[in-house]
CSV table of N, CA and C in Angstrom, one decimal:
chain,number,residue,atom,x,y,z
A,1,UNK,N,93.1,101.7,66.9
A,1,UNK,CA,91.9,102.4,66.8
A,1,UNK,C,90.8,101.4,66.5
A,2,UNK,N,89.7,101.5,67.0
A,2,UNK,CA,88.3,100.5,66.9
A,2,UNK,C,87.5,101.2,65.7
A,3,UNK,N,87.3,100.4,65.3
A,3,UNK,CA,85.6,100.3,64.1
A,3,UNK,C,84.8,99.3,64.2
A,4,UNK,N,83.4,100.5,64.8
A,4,UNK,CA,82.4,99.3,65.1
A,4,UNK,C,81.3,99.6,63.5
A,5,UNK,N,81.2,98.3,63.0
A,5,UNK,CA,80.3,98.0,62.0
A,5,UNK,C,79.2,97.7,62.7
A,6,UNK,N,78.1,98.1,62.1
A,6,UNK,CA,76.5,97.8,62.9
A,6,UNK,C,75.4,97.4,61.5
A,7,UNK,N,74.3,96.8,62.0
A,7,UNK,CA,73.2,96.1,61.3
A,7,UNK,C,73.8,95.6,60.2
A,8,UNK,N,75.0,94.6,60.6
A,8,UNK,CA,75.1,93.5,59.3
A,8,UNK,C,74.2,92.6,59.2
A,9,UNK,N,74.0,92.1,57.7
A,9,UNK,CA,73.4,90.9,57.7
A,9,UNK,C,73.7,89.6,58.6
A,10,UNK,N,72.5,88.7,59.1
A,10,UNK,CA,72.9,87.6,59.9
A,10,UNK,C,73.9,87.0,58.7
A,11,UNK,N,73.4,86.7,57.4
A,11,UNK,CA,74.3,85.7,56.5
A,11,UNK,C,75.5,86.4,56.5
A,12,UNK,N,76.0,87.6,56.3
A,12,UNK,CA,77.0,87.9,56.2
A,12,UNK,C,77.9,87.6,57.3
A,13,UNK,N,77.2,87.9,58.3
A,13,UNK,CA,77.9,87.8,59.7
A,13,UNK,C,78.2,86.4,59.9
A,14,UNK,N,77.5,85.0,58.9
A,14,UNK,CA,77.4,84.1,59.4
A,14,UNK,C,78.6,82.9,58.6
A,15,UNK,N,78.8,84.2,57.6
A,15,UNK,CA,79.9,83.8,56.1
A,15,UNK,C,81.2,84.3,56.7
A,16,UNK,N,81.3,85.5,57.1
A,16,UNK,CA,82.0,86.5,58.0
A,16,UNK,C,82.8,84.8,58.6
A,17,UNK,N,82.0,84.5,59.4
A,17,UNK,CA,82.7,84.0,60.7
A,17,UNK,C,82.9,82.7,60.2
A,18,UNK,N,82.9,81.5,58.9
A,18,UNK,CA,82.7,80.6,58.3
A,18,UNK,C,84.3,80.6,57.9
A,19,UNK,N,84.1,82.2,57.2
A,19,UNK,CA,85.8,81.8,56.7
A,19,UNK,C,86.8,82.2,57.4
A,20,UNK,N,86.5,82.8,58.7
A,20,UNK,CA,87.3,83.3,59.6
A,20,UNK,C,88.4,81.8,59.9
A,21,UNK,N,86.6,81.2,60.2
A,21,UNK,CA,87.2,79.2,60.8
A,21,UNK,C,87.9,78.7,60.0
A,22,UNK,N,87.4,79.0,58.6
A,22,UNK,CA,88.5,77.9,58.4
A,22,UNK,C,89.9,78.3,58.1
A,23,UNK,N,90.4,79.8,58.3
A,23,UNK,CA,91.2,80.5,58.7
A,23,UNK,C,92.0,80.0,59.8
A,24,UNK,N,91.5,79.4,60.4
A,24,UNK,CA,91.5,79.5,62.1
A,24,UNK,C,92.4,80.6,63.1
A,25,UNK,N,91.1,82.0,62.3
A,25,UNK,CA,91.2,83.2,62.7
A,25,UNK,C,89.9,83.7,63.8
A,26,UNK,N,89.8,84.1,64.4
A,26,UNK,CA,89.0,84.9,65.4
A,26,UNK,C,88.3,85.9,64.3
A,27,UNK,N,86.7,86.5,64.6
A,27,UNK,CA,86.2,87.4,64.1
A,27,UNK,C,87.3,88.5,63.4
A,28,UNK,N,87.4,89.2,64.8
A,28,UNK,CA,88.4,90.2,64.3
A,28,UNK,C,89.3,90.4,63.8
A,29,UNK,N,90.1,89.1,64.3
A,29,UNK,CA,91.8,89.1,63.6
A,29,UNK,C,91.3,89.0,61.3
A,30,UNK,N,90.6,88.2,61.4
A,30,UNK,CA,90.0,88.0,59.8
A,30,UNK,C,89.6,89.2,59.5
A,31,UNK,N,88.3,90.0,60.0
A,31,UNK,CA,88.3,91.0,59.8
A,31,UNK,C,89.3,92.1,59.8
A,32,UNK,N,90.3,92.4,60.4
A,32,UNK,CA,91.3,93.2,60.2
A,32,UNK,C,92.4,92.6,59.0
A,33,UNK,N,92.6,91.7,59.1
A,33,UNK,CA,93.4,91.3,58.1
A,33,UNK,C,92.8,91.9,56.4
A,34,UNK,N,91.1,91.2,56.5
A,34,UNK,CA,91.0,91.9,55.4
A,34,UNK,C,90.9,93.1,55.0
A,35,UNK,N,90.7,93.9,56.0
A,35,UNK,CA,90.7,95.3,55.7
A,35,UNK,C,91.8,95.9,55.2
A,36,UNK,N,92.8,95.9,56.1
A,36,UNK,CA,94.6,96.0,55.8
A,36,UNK,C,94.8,95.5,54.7
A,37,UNK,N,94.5,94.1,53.9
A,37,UNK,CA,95.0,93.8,52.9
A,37,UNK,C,94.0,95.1,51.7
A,38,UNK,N,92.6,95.0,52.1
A,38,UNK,CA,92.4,95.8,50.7
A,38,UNK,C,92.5,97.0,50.3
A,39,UNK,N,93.4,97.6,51.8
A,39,UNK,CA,93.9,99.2,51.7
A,39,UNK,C,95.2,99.0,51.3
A,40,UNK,N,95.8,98.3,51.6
A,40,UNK,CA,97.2,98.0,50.9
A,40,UNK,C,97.2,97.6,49.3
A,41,UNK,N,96.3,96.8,49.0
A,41,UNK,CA,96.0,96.3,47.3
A,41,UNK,C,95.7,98.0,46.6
A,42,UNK,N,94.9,98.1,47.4
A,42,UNK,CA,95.1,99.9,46.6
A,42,UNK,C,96.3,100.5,46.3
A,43,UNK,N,96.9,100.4,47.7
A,43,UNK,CA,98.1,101.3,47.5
A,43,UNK,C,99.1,100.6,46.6
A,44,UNK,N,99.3,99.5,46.4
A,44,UNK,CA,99.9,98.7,45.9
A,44,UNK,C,99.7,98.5,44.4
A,45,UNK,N,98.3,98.5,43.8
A,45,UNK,CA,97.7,98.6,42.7
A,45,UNK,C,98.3,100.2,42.1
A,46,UNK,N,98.4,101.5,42.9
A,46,UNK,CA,98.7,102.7,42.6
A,46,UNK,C,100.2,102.8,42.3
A,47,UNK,N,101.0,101.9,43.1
A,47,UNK,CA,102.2,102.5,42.7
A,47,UNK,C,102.5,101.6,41.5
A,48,UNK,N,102.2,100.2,40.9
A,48,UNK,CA,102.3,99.6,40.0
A,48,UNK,C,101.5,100.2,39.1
A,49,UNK,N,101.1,100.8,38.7
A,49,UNK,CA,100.8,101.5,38.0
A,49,UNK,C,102.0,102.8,37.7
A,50,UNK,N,101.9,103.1,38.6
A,50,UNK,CA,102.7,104.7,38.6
A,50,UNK,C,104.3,104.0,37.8
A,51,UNK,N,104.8,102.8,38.1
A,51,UNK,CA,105.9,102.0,37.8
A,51,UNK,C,105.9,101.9,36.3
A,52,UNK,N,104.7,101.2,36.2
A,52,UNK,CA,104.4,100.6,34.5
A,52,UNK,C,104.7,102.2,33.5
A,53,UNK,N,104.2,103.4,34.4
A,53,UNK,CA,104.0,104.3,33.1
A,53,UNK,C,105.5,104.9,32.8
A,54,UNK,N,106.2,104.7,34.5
A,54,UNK,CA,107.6,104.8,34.4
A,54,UNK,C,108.3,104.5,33.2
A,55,UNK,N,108.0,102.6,33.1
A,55,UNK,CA,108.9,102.3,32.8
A,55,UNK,C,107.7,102.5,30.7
A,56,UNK,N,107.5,102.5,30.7
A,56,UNK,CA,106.9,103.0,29.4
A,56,UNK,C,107.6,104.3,28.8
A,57,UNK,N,107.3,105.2,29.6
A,57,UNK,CA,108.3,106.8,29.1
A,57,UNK,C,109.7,106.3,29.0
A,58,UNK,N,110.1,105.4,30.2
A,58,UNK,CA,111.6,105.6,29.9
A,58,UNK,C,111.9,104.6,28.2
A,59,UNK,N,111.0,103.5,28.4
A,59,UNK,CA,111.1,103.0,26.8
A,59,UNK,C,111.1,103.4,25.8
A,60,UNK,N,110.0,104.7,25.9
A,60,UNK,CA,110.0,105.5,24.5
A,60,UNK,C,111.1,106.1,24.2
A,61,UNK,N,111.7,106.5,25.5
A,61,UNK,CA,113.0,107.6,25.5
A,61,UNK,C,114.2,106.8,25.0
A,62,UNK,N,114.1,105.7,25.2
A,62,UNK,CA,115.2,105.0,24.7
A,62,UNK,C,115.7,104.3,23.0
A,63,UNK,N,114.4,104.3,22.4
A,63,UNK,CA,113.6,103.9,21.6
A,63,UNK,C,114.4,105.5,21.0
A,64,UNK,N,113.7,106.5,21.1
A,64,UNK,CA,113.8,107.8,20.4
A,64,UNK,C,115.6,107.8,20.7
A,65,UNK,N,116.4,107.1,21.6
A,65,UNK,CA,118.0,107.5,21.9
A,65,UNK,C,118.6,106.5,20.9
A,66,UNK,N,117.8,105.2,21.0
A,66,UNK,CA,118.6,104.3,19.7
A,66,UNK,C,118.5,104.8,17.8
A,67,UNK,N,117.2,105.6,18.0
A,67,UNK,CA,117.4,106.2,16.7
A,67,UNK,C,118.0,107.0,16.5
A,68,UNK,N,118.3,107.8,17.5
A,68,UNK,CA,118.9,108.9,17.0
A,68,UNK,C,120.2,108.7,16.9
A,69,UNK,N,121.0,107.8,17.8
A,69,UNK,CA,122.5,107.0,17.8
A,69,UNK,C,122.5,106.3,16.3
A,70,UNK,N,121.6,105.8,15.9
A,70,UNK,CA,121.5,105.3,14.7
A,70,UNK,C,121.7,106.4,13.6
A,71,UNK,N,121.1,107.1,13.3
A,71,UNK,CA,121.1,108.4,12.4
A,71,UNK,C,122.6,109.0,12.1
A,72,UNK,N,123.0,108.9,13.7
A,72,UNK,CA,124.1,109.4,13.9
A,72,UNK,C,125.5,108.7,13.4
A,73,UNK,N,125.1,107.2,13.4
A,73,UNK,CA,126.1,106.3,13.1
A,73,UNK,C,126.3,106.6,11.9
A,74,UNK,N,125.0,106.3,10.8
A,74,UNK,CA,125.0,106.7,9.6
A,74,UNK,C,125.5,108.0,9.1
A,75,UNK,N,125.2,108.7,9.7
A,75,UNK,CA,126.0,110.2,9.3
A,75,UNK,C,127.9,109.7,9.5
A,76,UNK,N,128.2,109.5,10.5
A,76,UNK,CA,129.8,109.5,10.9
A,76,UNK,C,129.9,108.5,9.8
A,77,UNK,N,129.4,107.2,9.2
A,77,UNK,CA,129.8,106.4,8.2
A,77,UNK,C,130.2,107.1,6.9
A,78,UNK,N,129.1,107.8,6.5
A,78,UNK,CA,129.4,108.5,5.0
A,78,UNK,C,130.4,109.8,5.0
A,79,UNK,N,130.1,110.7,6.2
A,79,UNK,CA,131.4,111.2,6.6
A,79,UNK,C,132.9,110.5,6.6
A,80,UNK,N,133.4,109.5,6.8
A,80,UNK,CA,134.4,108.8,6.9
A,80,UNK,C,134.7,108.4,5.6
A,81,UNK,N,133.5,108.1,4.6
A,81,UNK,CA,133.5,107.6,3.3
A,81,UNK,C,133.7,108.7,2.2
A,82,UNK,N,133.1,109.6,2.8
A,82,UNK,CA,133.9,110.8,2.0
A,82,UNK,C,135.5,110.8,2.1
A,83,UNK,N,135.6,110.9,3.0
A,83,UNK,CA,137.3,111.1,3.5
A,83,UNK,C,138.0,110.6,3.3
A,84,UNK,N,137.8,109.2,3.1
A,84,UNK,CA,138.2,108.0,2.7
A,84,UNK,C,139.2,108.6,1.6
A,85,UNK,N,140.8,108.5,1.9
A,85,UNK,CA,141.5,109.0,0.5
A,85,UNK,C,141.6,107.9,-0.5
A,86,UNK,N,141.6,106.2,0.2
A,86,UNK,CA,141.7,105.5,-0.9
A,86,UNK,C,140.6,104.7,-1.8
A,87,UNK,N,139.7,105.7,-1.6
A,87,UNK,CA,138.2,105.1,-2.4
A,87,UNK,C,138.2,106.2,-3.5
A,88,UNK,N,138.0,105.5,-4.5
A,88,UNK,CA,138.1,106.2,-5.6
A,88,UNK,C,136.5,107.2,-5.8
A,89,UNK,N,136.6,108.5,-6.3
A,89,UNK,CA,136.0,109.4,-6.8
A,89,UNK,C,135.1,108.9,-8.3
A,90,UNK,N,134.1,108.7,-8.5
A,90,UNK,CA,133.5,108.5,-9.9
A,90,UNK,C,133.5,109.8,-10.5
C-alpha cells in the first residue's frame, strides 16, 4: 500500500534523506523502516506492559499463597504439639 506525504519541510526532507545516507538506505526503504518500527514500538510497548501487570498480580497471588501456607504450617505445628503424647502437660 502507498502513502504519499506532501508539503514537507525542505530541512526535513533534507535531514530525511541525510540519515537515510548514512543508512545507506534509499528515501523510502528509511522511511518505511521507520514507520514499521514505530508501529511496532507501540505494539510492543502494549504488550510489555500488559506482561509487567501479569506478572505483578501473579506476585501478589503468590505472596498472599506463601502466607497463607505459612499460617497453615503454624497451625499443623501446634496441632501436632498438642498431640504430642510425650510432652509433658503444665
Amino acid at each position: 500500500m502507498d502513502i504519499k506525504v506532501r508539503e514537507l519541510s525542505p530541512i526535513v526532507v533534507q535531514t530525511i534523506d541525510e540519515r537515510a545516507k548514512k543508512r545507506g538506505l534509499s528515501r523510502q526503504h528509511y522511511l518505511k523502516e521507520l514507520i514499521e518500527n514505530y508501529v511496532m514500538q507501540k505494539e510492543l510497548n502494549e504488550t510489555d506492559q500488559a506482561y509487567k501487570t501479569l506478572i505483578e498480580k501473579n506476585t501478589e497471588a503468590l505472596h498472599r499463597f506463601s502466607d497463607q501456607m505459612q499460617r497453615q504450617n503454624e497451625w499443623l505445628e501446634s496441632m501436632s504439639e498438642d498431640m504430642d503424647p510425650t510432652q509433658e502437660k503444665g
